[in-house]
mmCIF file of C-alpha atoms in Angstrom:
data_model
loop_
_atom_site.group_PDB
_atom_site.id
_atom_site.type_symbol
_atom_site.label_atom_id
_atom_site.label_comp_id
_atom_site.label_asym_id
_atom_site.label_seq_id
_atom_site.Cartn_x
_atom_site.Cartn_y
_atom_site.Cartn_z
ATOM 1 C CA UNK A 1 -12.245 10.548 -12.853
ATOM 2 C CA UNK A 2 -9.972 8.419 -10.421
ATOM 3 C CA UNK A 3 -7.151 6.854 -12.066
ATOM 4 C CA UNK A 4 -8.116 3.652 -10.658
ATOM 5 C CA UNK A 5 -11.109 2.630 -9.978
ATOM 6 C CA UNK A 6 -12.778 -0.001 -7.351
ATOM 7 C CA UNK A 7 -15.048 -1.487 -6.081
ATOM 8 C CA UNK A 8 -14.967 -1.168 -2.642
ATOM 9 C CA UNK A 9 -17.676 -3.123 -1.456
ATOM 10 C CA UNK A 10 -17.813 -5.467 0.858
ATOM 11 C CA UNK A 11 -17.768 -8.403 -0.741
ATOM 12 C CA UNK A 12 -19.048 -11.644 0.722
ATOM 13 C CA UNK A 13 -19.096 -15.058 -0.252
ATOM 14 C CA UNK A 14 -19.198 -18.740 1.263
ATOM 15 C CA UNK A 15 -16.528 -20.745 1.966
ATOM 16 C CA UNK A 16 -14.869 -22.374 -1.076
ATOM 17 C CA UNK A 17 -16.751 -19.727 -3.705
ATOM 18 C CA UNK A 18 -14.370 -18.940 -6.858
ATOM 19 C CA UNK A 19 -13.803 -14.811 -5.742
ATOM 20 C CA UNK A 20 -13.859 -11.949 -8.984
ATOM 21 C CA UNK A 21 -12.351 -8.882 -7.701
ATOM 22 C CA UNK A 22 -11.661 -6.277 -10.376
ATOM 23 C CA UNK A 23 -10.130 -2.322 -10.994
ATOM 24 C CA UNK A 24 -10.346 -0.461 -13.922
ATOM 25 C CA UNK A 25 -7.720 2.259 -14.778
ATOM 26 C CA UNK A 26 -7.128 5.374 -17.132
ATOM 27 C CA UNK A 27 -3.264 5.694 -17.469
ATOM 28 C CA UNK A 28 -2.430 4.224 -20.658
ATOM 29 C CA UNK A 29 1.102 5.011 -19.443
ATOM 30 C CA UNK A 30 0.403 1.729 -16.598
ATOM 31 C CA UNK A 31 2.624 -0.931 -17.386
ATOM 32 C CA UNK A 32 2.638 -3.051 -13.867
ATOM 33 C CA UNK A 33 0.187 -4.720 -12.196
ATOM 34 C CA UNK A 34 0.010 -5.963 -8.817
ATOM 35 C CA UNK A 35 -2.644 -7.104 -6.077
ATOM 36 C CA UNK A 36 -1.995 -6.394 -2.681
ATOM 37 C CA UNK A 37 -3.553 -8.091 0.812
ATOM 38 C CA UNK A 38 -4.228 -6.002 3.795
ATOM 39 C CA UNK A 39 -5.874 -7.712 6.814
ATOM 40 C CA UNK A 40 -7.102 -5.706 9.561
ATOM 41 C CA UNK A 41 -4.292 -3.373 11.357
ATOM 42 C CA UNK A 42 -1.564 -4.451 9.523
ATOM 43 C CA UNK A 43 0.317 -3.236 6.365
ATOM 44 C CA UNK A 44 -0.408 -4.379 3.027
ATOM 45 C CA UNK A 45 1.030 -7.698 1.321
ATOM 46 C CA UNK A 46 2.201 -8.381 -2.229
ATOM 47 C CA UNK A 47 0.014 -11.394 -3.496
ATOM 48 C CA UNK A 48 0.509 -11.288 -7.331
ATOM 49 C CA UNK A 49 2.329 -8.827 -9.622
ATOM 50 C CA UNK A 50 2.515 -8.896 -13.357
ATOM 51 C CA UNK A 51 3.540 -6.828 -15.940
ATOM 52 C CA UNK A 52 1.786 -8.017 -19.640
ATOM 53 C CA UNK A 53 -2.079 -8.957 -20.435
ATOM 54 C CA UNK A 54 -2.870 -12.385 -19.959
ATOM 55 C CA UNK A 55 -3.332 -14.836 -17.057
ATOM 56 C CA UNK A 56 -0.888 -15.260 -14.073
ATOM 57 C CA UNK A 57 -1.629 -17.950 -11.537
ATOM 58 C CA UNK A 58 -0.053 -18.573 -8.083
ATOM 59 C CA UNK A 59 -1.857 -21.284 -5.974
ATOM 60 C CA UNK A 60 -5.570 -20.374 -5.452
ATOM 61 C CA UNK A 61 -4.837 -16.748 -7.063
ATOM 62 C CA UNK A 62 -5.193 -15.845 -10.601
ATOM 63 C CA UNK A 63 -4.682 -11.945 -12.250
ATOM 64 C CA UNK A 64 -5.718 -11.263 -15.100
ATOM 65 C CA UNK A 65 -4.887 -8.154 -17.189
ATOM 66 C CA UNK A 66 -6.772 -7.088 -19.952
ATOM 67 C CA UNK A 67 -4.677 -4.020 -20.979
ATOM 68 C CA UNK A 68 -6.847 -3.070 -24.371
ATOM 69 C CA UNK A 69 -10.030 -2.638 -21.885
ATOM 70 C CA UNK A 70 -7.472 -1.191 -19.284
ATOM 71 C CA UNK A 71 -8.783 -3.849 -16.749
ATOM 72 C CA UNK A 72 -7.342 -6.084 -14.236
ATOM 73 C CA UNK A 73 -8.717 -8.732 -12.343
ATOM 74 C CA UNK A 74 -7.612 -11.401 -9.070
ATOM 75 C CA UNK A 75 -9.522 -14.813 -8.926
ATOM 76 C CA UNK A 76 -9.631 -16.594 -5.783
ATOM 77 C CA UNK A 77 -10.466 -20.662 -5.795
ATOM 78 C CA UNK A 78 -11.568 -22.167 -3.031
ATOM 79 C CA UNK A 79 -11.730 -18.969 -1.127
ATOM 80 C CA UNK A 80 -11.293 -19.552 2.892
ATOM 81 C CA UNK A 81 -12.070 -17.817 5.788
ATOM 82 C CA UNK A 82 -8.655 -17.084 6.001
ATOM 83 C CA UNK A 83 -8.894 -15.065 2.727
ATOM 84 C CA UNK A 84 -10.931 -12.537 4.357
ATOM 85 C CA UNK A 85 -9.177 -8.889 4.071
ATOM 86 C CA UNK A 86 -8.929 -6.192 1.777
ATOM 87 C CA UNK A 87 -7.581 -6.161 -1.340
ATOM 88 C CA UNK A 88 -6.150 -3.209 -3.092
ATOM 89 C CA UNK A 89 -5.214 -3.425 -6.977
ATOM 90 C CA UNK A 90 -1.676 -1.026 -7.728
ATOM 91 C CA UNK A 91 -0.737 0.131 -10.564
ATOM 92 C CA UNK A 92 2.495 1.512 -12.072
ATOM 93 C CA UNK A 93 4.298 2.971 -15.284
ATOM 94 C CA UNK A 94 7.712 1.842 -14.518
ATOM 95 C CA UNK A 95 9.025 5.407 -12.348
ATOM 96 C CA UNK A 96 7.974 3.586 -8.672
ATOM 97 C CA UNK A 97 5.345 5.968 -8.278
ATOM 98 C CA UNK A 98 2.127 3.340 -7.534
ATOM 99 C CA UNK A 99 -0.819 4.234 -8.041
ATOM 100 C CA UNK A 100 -3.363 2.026 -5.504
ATOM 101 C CA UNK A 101 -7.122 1.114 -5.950
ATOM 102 C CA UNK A 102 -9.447 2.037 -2.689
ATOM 103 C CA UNK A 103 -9.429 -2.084 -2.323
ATOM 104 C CA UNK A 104 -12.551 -4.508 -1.864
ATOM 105 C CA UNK A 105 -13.302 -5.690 1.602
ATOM 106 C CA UNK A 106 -13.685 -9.470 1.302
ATOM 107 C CA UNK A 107 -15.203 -11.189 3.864
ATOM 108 C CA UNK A 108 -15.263 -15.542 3.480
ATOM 109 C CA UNK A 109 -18.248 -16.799 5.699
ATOM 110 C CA UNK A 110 -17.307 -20.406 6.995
ATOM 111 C CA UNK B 1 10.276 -11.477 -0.511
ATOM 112 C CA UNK B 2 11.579 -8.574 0.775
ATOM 113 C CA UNK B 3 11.378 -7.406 4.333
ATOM 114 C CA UNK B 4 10.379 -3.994 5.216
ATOM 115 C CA UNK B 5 9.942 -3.420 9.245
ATOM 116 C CA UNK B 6 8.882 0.167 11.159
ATOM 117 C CA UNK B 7 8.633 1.029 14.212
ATOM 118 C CA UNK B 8 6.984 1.486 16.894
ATOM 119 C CA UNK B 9 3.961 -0.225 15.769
ATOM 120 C CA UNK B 10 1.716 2.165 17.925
ATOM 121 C CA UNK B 11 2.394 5.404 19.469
ATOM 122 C CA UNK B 12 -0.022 7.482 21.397
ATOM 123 C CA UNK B 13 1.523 11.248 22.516
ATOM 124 C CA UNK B 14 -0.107 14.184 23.396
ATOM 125 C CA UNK B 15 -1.050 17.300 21.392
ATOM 126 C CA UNK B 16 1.976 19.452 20.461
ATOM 127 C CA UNK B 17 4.435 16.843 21.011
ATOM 128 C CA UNK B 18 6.945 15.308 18.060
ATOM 129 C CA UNK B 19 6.958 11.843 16.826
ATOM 130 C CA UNK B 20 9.118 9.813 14.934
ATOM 131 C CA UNK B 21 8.869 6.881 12.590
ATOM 132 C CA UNK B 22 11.399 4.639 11.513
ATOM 133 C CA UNK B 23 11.315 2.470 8.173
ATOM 134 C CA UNK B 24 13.865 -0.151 7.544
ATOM 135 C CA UNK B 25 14.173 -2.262 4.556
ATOM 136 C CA UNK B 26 16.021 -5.558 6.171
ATOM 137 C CA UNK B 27 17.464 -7.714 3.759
ATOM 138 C CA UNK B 28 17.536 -4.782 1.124
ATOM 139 C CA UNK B 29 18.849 -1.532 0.175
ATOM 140 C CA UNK B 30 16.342 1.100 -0.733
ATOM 141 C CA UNK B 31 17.317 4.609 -2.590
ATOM 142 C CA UNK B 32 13.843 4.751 -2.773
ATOM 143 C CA UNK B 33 11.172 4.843 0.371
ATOM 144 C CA UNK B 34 7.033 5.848 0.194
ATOM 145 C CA UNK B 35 5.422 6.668 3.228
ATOM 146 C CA UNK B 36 1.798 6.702 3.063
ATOM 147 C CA UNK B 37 -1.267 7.188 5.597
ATOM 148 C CA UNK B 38 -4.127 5.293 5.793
ATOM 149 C CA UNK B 39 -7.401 6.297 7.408
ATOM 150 C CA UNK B 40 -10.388 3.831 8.291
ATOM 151 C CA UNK B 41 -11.808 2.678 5.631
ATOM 152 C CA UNK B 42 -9.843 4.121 2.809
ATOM 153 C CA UNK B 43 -7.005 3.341 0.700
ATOM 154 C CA UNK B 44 -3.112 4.517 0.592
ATOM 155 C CA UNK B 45 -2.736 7.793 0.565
ATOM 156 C CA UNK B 46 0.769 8.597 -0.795
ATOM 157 C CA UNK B 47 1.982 11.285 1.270
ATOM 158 C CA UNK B 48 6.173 11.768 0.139
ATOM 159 C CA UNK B 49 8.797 10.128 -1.124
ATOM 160 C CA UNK B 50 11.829 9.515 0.635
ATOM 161 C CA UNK B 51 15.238 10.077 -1.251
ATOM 162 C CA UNK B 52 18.359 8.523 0.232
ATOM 163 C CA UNK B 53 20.991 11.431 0.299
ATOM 164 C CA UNK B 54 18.661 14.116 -0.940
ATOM 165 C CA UNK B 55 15.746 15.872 0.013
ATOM 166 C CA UNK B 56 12.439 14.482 -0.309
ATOM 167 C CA UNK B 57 9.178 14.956 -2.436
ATOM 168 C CA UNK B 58 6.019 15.290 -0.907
ATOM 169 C CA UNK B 59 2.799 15.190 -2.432
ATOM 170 C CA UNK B 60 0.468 18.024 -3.239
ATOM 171 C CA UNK B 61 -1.407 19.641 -0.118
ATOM 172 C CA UNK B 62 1.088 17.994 2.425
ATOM 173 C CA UNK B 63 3.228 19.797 4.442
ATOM 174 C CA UNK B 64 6.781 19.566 4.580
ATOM 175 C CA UNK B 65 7.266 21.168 7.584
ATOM 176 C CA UNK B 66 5.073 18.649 9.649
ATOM 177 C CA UNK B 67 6.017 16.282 7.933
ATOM 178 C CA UNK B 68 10.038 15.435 8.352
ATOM 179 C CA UNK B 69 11.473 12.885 6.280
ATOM 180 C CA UNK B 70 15.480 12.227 6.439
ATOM 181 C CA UNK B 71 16.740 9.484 4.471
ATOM 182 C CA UNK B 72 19.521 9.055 6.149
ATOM 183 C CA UNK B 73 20.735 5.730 4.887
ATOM 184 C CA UNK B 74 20.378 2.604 2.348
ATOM 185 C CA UNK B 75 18.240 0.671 4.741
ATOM 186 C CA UNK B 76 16.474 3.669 7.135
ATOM 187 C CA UNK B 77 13.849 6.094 6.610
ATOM 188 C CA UNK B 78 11.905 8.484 9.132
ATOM 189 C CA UNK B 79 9.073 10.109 9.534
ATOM 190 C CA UNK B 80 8.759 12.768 12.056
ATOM 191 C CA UNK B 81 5.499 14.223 12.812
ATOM 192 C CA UNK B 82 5.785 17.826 14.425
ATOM 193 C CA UNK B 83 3.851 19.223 17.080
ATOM 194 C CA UNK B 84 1.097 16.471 15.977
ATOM 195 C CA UNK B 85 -2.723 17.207 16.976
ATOM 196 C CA UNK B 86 -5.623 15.166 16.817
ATOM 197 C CA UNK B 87 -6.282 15.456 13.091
ATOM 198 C CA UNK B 88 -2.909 13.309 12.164
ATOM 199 C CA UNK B 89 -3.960 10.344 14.225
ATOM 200 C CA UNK B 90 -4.236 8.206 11.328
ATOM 201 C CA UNK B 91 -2.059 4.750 10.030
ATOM 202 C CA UNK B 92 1.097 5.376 8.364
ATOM 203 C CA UNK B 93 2.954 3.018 6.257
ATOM 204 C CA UNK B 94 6.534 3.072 4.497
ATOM 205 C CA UNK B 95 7.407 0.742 1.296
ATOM 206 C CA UNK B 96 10.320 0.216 -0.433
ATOM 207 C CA UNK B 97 10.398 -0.959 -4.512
ATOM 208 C CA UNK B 98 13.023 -3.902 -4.428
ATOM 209 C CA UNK B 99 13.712 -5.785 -7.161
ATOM 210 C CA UNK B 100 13.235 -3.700 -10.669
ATOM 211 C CA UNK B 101 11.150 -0.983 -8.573
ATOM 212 C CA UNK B 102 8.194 -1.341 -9.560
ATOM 213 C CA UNK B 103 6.887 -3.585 -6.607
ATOM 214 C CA UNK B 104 6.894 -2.207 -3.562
ATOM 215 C CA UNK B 105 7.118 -4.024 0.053
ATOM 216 C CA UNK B 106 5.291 -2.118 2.581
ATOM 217 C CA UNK B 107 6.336 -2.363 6.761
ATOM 218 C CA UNK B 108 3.449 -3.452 8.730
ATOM 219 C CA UNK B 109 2.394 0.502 9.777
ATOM 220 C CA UNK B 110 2.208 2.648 12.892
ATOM 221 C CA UNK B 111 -0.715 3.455 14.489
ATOM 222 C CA UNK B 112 -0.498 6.848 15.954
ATOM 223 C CA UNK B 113 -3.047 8.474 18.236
ATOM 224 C CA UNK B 114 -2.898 11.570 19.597
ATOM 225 C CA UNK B 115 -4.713 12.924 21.915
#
């Protein structure tokens, strides 16, 4: 069993759809939470990062860890074509080590 | 945030030569560097870590000696790929943890090809 697992898809959805993505993990020992952007060619991009359960909102973005059902999720609002990329959930227990997700293509159809 | 740049952004070489990959955290000092590979379609594969001032750890099944990392400062990282072949044409990507470490900021990658 992965230590992290998602979906990978791809995902698509019209423009200005409310977006789920979710990963489910193992490690108990996971503390940190983050959600990472990667379009096309191009390294990855810290979007939201979080460290207790509960909701955390930044513009259009949401996360949301559950850590009892060891499950994280990133809402989009008003998802735009612009949004379209892949998104990779990351995971770590505090030593730097991260562990990532295999990330959800997302693709926002104008 | 913080600003992690590499380069060259995209290298194509031929078989048997050497390249190298430089990682620079730019408004940051990093003990602590990842560099990772990425192949189509899949996620981060963490390859090493780079330790500034001491050796570094690599990750099971990778090989050290293809494989050169030198950490040779608080702000610089490389990678050197030895005698590369066609199999390590892949997308590889540095990060450094800023902050309380456990975010990391990744560079944008290099795209190697070799042919």
């Amino acid at each position: 069993q992965k230590e992290v697992e998602q979906d990978p898809g791809p995902l698509s959805v019209p423009e200005g759809a409310i977006v789920s993505l979710n990963c489910t993990y193992s490690n108990s020992a996971f503390q940190y939470f983050m959600w990472y952007r990667q379009y096309s060619r191009k390294g990855p991009e810290l979007l939201m990062y979080t460290y207790s359960s509960g909701n955390k909102e930044d513009g259009r973005f949401t996360a949301q860890v559950d850590k009892s059902s060891k499950y994280i999720s990133l809402f989009i609002r008003d998802s735009q074509p612009s949004d379209s990329a892949t998104y990779l959930c990351a995971m770590a227990g505090g030593y730097q080590k991260v562990t990532f997700g295999t990330g959800t293509k997302l693709q926002v159809i104008p | 945030g913080a600003v992690v740049s590499q380069h060259p952004s995209r290298v194509i070489c031929k078989s048997g030569t050497s390249v190298k990959i430089e990682c620079r955290s730019l408004d940051f000092q990093a003990t602590t560097m990842f560099w990772y590979r990425q192949f189509p379609k899949q996620s981060l594969m963490l390859m090493a870590t780079s330790n500034e001032g001491s050796k570094a750890t690599y990750e099971q099944g990778v090989e050290k000696d293809k494989f050169l990392i030198n950490h040779a400062s608080l702000t610089l990282s490389t990678l050197t790929v030895t005698s590369a072949h066609p199999e390590d044409s892949s997308f590889y990507i540095c990060s450094a943890p800023a902050g309380a470490g456990e975010t990391q900021y990744f560079g944008p990658g290099t795209r190697l090809l070799v042919l």
